[in-house]
Coordinates of C-alpha atoms (C1' of nucleotides) in Angstrom, one line a residue:
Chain H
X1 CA 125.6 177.7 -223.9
X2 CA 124.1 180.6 -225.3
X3 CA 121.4 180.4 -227.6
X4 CA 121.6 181.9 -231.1
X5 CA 118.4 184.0 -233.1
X6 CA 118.5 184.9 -237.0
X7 CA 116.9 188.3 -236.1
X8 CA 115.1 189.8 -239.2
X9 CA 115.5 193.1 -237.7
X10 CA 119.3 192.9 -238.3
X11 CA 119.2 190.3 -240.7
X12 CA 121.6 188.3 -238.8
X13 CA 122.2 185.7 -236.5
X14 CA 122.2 187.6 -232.5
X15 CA 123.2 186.3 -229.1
X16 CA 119.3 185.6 -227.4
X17 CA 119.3 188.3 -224.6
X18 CA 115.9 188.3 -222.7
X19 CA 115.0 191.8 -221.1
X20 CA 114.4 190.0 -217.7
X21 CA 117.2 187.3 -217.1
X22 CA 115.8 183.7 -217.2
X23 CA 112.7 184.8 -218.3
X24 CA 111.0 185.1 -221.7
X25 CA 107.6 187.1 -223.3
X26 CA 106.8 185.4 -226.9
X27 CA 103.9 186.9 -228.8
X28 CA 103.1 184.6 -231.7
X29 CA 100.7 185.6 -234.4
X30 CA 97.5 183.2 -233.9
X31 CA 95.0 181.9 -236.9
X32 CA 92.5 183.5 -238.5
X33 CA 89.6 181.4 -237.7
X34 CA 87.2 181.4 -240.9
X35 CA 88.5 178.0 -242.1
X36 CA 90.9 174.7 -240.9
X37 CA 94.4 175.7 -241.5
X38 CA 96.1 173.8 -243.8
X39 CA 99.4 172.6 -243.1
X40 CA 101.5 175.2 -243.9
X41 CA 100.0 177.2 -241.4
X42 CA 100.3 174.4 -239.0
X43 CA 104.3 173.9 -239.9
X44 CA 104.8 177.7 -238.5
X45 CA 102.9 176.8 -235.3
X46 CA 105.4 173.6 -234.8
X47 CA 107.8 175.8 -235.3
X48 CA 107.3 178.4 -232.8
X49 CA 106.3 175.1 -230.4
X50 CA 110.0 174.2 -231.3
X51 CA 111.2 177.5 -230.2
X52 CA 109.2 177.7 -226.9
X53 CA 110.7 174.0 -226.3
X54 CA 113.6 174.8 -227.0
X55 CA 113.8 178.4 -224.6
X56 CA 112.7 176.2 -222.2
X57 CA 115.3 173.5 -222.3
X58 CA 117.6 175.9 -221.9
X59 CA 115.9 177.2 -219.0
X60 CA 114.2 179.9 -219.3
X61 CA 110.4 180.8 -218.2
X62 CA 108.2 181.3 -221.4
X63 CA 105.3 183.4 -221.1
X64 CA 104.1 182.3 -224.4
X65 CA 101.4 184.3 -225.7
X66 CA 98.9 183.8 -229.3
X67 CA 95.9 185.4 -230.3
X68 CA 93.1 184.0 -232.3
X69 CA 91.9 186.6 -234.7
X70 CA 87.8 186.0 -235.1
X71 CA 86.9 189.5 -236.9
X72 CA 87.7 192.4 -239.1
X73 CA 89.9 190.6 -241.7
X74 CA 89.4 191.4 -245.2
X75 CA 89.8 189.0 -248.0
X76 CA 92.0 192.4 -248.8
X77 CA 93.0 195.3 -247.5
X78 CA 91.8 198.5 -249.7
X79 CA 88.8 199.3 -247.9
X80 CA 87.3 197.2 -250.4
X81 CA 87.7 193.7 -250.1
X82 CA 85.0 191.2 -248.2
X83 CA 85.7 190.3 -244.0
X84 CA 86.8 186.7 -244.4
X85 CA 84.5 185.7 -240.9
X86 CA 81.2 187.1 -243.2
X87 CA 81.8 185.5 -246.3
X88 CA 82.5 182.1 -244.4
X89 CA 79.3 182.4 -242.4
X90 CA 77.2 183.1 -245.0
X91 CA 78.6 180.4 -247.1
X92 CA 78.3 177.9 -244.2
X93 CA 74.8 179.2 -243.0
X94 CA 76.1 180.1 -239.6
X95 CA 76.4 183.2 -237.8
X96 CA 80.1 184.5 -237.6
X97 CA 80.6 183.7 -233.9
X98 CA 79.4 180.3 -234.7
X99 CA 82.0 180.3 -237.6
X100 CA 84.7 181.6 -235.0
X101 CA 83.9 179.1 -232.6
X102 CA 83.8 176.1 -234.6
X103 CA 87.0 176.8 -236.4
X104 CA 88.9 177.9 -233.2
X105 CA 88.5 174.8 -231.2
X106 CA 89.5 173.0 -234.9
X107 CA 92.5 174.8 -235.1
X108 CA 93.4 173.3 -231.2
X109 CA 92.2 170.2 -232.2
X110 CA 95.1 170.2 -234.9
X111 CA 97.7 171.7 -232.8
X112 CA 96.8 169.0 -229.6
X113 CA 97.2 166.5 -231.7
X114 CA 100.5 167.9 -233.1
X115 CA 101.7 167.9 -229.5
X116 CA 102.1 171.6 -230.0
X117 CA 102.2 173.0 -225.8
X118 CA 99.2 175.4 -225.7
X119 CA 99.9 179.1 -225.4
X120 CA 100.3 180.5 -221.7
X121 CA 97.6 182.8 -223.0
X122 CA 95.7 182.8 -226.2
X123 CA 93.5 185.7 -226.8
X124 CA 90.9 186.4 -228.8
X125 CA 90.8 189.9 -231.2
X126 CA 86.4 189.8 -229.9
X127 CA 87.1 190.0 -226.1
X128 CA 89.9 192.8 -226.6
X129 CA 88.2 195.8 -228.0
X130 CA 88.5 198.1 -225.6
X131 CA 92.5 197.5 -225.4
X132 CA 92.2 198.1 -229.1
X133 CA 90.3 201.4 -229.0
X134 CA 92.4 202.6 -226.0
X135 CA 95.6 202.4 -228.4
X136 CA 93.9 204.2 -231.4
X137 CA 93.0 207.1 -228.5
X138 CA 97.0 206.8 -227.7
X139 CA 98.3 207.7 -231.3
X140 CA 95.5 209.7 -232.1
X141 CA 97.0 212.2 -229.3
X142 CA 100.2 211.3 -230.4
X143 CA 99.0 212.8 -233.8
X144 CA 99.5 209.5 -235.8
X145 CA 96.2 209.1 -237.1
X146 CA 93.3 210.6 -239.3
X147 CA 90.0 210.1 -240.4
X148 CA 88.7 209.7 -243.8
X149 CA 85.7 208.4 -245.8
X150 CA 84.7 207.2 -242.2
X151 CA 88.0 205.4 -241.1
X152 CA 90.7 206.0 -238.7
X153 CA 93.7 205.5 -240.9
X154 CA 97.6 205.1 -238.9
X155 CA 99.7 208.0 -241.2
X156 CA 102.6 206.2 -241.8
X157 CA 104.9 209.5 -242.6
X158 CA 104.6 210.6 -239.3
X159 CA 106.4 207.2 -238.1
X160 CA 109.9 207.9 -239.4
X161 CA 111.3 203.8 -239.0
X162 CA 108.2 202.8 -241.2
X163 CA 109.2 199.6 -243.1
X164 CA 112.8 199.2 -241.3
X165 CA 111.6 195.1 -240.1
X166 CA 111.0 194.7 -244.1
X167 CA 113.7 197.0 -245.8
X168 CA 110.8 198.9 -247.6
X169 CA 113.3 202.0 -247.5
X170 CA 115.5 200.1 -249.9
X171 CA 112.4 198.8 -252.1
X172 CA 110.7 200.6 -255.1
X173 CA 107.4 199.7 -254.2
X174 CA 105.0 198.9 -256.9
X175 CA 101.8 200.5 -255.2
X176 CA 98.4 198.6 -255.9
X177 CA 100.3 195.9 -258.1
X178 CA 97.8 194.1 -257.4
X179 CA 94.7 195.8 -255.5
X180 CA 93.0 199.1 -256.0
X181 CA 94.9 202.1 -253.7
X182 CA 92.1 203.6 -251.1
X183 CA 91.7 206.6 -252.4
X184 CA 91.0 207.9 -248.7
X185 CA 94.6 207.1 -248.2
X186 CA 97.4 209.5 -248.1
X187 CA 100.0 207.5 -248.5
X188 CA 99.6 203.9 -250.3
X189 CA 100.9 202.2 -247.2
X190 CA 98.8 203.9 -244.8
X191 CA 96.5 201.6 -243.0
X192 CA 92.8 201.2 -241.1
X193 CA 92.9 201.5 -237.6
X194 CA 89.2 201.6 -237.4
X195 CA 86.2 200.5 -239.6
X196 CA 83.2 202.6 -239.0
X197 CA 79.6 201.1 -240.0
X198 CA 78.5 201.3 -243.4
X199 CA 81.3 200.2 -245.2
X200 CA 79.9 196.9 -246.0
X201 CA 76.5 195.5 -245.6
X202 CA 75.5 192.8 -243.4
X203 CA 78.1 193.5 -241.3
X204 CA 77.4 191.6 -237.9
X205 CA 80.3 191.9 -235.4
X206 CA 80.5 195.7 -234.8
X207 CA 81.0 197.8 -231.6
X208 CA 81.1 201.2 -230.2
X209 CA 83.9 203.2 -230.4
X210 CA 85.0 207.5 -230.2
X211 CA 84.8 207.4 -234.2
X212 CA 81.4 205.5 -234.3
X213 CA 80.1 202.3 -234.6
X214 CA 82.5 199.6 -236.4
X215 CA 85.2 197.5 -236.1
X216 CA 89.1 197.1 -235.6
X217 CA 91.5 197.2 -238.6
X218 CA 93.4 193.3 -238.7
X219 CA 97.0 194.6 -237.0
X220 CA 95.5 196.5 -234.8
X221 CA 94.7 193.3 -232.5
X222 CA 98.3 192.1 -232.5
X223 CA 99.7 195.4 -230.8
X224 CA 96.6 196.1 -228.3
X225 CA 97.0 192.1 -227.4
X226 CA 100.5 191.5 -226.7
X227 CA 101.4 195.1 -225.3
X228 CA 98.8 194.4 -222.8
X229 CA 99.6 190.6 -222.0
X230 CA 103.6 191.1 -222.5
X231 CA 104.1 194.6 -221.8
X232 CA 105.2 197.7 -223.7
X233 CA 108.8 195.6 -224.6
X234 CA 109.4 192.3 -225.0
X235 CA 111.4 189.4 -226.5
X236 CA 110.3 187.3 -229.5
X237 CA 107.6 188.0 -231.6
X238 CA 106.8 185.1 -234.1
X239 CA 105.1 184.7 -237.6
X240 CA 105.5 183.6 -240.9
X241 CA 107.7 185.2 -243.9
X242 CA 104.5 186.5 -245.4
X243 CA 103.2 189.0 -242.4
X244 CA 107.4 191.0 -242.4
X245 CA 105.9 193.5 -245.2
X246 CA 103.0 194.5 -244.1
X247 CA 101.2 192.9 -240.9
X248 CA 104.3 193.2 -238.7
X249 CA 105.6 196.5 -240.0
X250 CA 102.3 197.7 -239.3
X251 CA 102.3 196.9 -235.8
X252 CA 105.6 197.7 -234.9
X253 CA 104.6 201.5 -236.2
X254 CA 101.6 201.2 -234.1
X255 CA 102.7 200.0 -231.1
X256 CA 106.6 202.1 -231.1
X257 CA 104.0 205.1 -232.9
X258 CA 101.7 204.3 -229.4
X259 CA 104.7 203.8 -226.7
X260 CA 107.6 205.8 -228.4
X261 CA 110.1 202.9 -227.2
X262 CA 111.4 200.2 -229.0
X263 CA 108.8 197.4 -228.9
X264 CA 110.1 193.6 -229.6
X265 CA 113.7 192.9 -229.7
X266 CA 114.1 189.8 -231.8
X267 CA 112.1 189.2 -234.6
X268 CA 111.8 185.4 -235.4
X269 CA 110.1 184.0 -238.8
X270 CA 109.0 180.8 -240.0
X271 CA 109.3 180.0 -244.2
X272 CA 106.8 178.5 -246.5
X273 CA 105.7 174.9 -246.8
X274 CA 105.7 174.5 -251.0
X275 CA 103.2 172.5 -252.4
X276 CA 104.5 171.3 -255.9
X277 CA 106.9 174.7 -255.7
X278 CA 104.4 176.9 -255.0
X279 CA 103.0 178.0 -251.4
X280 CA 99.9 176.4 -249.9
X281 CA 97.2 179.0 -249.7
X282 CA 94.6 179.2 -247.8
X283 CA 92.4 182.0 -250.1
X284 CA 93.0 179.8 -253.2
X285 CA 91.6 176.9 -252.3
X286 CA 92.4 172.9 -252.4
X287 CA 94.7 172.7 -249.3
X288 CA 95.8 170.2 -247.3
X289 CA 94.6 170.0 -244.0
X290 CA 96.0 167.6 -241.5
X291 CA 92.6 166.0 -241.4
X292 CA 93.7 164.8 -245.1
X293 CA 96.4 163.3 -243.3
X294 CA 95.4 161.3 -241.2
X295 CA 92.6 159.9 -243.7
X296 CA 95.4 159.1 -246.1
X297 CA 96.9 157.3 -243.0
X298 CA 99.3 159.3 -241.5
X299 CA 99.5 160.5 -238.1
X300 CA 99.9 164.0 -236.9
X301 CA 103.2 163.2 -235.5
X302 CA 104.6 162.1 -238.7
X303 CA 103.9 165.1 -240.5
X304 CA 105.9 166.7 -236.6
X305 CA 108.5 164.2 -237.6
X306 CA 108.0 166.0 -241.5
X307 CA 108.8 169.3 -239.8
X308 CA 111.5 168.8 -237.9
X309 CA 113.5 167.4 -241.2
X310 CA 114.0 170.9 -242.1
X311 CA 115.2 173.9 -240.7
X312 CA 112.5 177.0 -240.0
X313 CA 114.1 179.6 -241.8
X314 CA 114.0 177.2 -245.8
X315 CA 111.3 176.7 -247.4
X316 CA 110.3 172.9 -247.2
X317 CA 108.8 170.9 -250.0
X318 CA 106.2 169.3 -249.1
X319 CA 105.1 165.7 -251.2
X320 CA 103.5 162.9 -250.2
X321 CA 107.1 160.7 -251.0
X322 CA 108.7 162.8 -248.1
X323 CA 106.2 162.6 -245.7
X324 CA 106.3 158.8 -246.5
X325 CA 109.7 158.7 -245.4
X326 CA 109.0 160.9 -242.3
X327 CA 106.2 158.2 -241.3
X328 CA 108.9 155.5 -242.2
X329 CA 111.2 157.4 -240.4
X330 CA 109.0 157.9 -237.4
X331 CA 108.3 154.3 -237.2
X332 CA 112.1 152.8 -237.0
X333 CA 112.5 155.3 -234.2
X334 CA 109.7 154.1 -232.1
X335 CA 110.3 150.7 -232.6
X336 CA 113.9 151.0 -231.8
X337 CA 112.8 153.1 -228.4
X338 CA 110.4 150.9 -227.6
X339 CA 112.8 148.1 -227.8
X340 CA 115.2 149.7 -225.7
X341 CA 112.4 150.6 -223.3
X342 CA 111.3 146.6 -222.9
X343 CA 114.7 146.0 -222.3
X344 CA 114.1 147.8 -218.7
X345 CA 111.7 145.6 -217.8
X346 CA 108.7 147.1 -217.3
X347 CA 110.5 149.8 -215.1
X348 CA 109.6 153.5 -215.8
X349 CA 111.1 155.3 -218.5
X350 CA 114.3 157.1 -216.7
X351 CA 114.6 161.2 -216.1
X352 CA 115.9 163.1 -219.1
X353 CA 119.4 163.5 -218.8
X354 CA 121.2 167.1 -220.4
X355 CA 125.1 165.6 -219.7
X356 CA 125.3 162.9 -221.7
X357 CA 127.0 163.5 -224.9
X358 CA 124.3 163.0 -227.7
X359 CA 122.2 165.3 -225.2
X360 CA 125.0 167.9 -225.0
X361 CA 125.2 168.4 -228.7
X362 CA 121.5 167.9 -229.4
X363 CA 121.6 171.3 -227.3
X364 CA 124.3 173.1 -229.0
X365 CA 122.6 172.4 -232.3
X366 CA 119.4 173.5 -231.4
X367 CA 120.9 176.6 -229.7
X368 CA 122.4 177.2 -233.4
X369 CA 119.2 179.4 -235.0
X370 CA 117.1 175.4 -234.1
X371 CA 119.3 173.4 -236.2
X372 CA 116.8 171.0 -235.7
X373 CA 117.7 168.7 -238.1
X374 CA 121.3 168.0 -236.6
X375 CA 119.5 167.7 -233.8
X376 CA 117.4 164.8 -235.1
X377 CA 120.4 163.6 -235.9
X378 CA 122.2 163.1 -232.8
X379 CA 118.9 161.4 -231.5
X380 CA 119.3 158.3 -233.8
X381 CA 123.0 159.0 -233.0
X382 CA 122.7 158.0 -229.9
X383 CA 119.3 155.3 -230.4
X384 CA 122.1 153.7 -232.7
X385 CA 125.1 153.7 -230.4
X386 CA 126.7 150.6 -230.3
X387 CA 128.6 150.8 -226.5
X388 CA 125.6 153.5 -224.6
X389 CA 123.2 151.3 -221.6
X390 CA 119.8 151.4 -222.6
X391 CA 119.0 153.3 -220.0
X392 CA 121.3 155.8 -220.2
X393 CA 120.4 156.1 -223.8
X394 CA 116.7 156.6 -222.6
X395 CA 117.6 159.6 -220.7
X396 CA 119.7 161.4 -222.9
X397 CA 116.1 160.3 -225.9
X398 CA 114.0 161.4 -222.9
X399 CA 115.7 165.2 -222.7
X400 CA 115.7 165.7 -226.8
X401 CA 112.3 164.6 -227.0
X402 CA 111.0 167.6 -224.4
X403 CA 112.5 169.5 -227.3
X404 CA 111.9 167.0 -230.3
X405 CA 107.8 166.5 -229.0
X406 CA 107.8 163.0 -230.6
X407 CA 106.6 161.7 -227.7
X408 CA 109.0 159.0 -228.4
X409 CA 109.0 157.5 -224.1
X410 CA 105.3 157.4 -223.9
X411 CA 104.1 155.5 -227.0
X412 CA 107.5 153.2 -226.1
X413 CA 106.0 153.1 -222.4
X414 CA 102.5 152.1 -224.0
X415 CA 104.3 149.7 -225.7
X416 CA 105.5 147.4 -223.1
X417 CA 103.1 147.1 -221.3
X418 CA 103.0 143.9 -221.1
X419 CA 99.3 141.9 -221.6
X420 CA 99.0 138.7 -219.8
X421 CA 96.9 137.5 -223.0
X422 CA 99.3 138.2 -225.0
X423 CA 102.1 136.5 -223.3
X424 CA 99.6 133.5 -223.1
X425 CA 99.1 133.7 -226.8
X426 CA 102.8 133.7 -227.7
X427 CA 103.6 130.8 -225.3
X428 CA 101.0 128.4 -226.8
X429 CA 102.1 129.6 -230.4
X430 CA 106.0 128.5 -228.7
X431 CA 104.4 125.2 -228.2
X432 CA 102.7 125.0 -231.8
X433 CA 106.4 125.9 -233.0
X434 CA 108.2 123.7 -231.3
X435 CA 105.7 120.7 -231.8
X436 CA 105.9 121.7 -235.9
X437 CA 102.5 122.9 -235.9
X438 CA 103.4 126.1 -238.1
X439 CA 99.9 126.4 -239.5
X440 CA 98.7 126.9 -235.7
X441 CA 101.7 128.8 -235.1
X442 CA 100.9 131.5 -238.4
X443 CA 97.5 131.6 -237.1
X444 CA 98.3 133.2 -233.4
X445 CA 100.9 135.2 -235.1
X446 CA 98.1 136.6 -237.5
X447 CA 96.1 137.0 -235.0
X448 CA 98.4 139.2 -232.9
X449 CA 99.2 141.2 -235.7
X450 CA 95.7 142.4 -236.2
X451 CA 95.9 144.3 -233.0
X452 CA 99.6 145.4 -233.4
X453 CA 101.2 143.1 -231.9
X454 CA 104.5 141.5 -234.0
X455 CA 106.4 139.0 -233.1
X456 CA 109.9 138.3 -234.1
X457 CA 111.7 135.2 -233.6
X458 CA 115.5 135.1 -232.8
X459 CA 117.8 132.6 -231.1
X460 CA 117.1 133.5 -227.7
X461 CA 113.2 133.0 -228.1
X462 CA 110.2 134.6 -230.0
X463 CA 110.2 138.6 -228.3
X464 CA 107.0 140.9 -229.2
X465 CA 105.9 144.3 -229.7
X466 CA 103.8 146.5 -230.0
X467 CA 103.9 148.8 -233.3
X468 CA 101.9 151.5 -234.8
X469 CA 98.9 150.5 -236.6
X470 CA 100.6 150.0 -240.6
X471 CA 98.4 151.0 -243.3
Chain C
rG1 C1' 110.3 197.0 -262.3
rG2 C1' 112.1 196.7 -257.0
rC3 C1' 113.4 193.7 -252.5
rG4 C1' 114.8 189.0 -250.4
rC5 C1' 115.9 183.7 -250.6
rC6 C1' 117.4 179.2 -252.9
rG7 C1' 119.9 175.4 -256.4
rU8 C1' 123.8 169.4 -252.2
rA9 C1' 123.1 161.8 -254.1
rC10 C1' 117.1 158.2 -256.5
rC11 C1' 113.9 161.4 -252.8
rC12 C1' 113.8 164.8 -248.4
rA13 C1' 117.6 167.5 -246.0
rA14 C1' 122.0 169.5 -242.7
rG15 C1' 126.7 171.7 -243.2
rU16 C1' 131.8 173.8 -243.6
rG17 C1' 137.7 178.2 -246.4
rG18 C1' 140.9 172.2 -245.9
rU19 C1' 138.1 168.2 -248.4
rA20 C1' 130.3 166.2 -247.9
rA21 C1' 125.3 165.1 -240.9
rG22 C1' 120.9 162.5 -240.7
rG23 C1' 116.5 160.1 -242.5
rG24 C1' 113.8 157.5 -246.5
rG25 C1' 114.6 154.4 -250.5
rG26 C1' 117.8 150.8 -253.1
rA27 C1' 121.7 146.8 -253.1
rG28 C1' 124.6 142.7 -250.7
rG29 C1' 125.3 139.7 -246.3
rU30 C1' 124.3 137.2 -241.3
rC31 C1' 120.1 135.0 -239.0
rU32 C1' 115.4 132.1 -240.0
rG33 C1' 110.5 126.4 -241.0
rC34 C1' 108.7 130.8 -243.7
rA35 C1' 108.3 135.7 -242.6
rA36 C1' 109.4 139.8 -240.0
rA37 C1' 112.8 142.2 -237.1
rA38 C1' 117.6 143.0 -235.8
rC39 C1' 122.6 143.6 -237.0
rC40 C1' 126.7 144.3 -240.5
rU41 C1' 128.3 146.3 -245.3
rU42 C1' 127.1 149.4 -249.2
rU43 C1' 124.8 153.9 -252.0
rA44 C1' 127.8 162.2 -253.8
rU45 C1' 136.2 161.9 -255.6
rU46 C1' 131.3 165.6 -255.3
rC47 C1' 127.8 170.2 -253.7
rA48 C1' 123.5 174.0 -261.1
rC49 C1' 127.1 176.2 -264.7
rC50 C1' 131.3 179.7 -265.9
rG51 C1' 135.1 182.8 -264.2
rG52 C1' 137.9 185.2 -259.9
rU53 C1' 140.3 185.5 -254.9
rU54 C1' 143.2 181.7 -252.1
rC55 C1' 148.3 177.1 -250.8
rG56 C1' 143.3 175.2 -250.9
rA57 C1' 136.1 176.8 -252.3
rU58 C1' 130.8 173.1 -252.1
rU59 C1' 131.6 177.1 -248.5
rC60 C1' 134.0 184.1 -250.2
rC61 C1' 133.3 187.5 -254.8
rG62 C1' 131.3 188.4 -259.9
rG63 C1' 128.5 186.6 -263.9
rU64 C1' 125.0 182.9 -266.4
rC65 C1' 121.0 179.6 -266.1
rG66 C1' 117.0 177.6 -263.2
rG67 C1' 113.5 177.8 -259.0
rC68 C1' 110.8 180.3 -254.8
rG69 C1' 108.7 184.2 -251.9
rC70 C1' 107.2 189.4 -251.1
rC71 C1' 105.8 194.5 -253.1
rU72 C1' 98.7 195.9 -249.2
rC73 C1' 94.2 187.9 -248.6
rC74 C1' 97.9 184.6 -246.9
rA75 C1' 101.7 180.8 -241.7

RNA sequence: GGCGCCGUACCCAAGUGGUAAGGGGGAGGUCUGCAAAACCUUUAUUCACCGGUUCGAUUCCGGUCGGCGCCUCCA
């Protein structure tokens, strides 16, 4: 079955046609690493985790490619504003690579624990200037570019598609709405290719280049990065809503401006997270990180769980009261797998199985556009099946959770395995039961509980398991 | 001002030209020393409002009201 993309090149929903059969290059815009991304950002990487999953189930080789962007982004772009990477190391007392550093292996830290699947290839904007300044040489001869107050500006007029990915053709654009227009600029969306020296004090991460000694303009990194890891075409390129008018539309002018071909062929763009209906920002201030997560008591995986209630492409409203219900959510399920697990009997969890039915049209869901949330649906279709083997309902759990990421089979694995302690415990408190000693008997099953362990009796005996921690 | 999106039960959230997935929460029941769990049943005659097209619209078109995003910091 043919998977389905909302392109927003077309604005519409396209047959997924890689350029080398069975084989896919995604470029996904990476974090900017002055601060811990909040999780709005973090709902756009499970998203494009969900895609990759998803190309992947359906059988295709990802080459799955991110940067980290670690310089040269202004708290604005008008030539004015302040580089996001200073102002955070001078406010934290630490040099910018420090900075860079610390808040990149953060950012991992968030996505690992997400169960987001690294990037094939994650590259960093600091260790790719040369690619950078060998692509403003390209569209310099190519006659895109000119220098002004010191900068290397891309001339947007020259680049007759400018603005097609955003429909700025069709927009009566309110230049400098709300920043200052460069006045070295021609044209009020041209756009820094290169920073020379100068511009700002106390600049610290500068290099050499044919136009002096500076620094890269923010999309520049994007287009030098991916054309050199994916090559001068390829499939998906990711983001959120927020980077269609400006950051993407600049690259594709640069990179198309550069190669004079078509550069990425689908497109693909994750919505908003709303915080009391109004986007989380980073610049603003009093975000939530998943770190406020989990010391509110939730797990990373129930704000996955959070995700995955909602399709990519709505904006999702984000409140403590839904991501309550996501955790509640989350819980039922892995209890419920975890039961169906025990019932194997300490065998291994079986394969994951594509052919059973729930399987089948978790697939065709998530090859509509990731119709993720029918998908989640079939999965406590089938958990809830009434006539399906455990096992067989294990398999068909096991293949939508290689898309799903809940990692639903290992915790339920974890689960059952079986403690001799434990089993000791619950015997003796059998014995306190059946001899009426219920005080003895409460006491073991308090006991137990502290470390997770409930017990439930039913006519056929007391069974046990092991649940996530409640708080 | 321009461009784009959205408005579905108590909450989150899918979806379709032919009569509303799923989850959470609530309610009732079975079971039980108690509890928990499990299981069963139940929870939108209705999809912001008003018109139009249609045999038929929540789904298409127009308008109204309300919300959101973008228009050079943002995932």
């Amino acid at each position: 079955m043919g998977l389905m993309l909302y392109n927003t090149l077309t604005r519409t929903n396209e047959p997924f046609e890689p350029i080398v059969p069975g084989k896919v290059g995604m470029y996904c815009c990476g974090p900017t690493v002055y601060n811990y991304a909040h999780i709005g950002n973090l709902r756009t990487y499970v998203f494009e985790d969900l895609l990759r999953r998803s190309l992947e189930a359906l059988g295709y080789d990802v080459r799955h490619v991110m940067n980290v962007t670690d310089v040269g982004h202004l708290t604005d772009d008008a030539d004015e504003g302040e580089d996001k990477m200073e102002k955070s190391a001078r406010e934290m007392k630490r040099s910018v690579w420090d900075i860079a550093a610390y808040f990149t292996e953060a950012f991992f830290d968030d996505t690992r624990k997400l169960n987001v699947i690294p990037p094939t290839i994650v590259c960093r904007a600091t260790d790719h200037i040369p690619q950078m300044i060998d692509l403003i040489k390209r569209l310099e001869q190519r006659g895109y570019t000119y220098v002004a107050g010191g900068n290397v500006y891309f001339d947007i007029s020259r680049f007759d598609e400018y603005g097609r990915l955003a429909l700025l053709d069709r927009q009566e654009l309110k230049a400098g709405a709300r920043i200052e227009v460069d006045r070295n600029k021609r044209n009020p969306h041209d756009f820094v290719l290169w920073f020379t020296r100068g511009k700002f004090e106390h600049q610290s991460m500068m290099w050499d280049s044919p136009w002096g000694r500076g620094y890269p303009g923010w999309h520049l990194e994007c287009s030098a990065m991916s054309l050199h890891y994916l090559g001068e075409q390829f499939d998906i390129h990711c983001g959120g809503v927020d980077h269609i008018p400006v950051h993407h539309t600049n690259e594709i002018a640069q990179s198309e401006a550069a190669t004079g071909r078509k550069w990425v062929n689908y497109w693909v763009h994750a919505e908003f997270l709303l915080m009391d209906s109004d986007k989380m920002s980073k610049s603003a201030g009093g975000f939530v990180t998943l770190g406020t997560l989990e010391d509110e008591g939730y797990e990373p995986l129930d704000y996955r769980y959070f995700c995955l209630g909602g399709h990519y492409r709505t904006q999702l409203q984000f409140s403590f009261e839904s991501l309550n219900a996501a955790r509640n959510a989350r819980r039922n399920l892995n209890d419920r797998v975890v039961a169906l697990q025990a019932t194997l009997g300490g065998q291994p969890a079986p394969a994951a199985d594509w052919d059973g039915p729930y399987a089948k049209a978790f697939l065709r869901h998530i090859s509509d556009d990731l119709n993720v949330s029918r998908g989640v649906a079939e999965l406590w279709g089938v958990v809830k099946d009434g006539e399906l083997e455990a096992r067989d309902k294990l398999a068909q759990i096991a293949a939508m959770d290689t898309v799903l990421g809940l990692r639903l089979l290992e915790q339920a694995m974890a689960a059952v395995q079986v403690d001799a302690d434990v089993e000791r415990l619950i015997e003796e408190r059998g014995r306190a039961r059946a001899g009426r000693d219920f005080a003895r008997a409460d006491r073991i099953r308090d006991m137990l509980g502290e470390q997770g362990i409930v017990l439930e009796d039913g006519p056929d005996g007391t069974k046990w398991k092991k649940v996530s921690r409640r708080v």
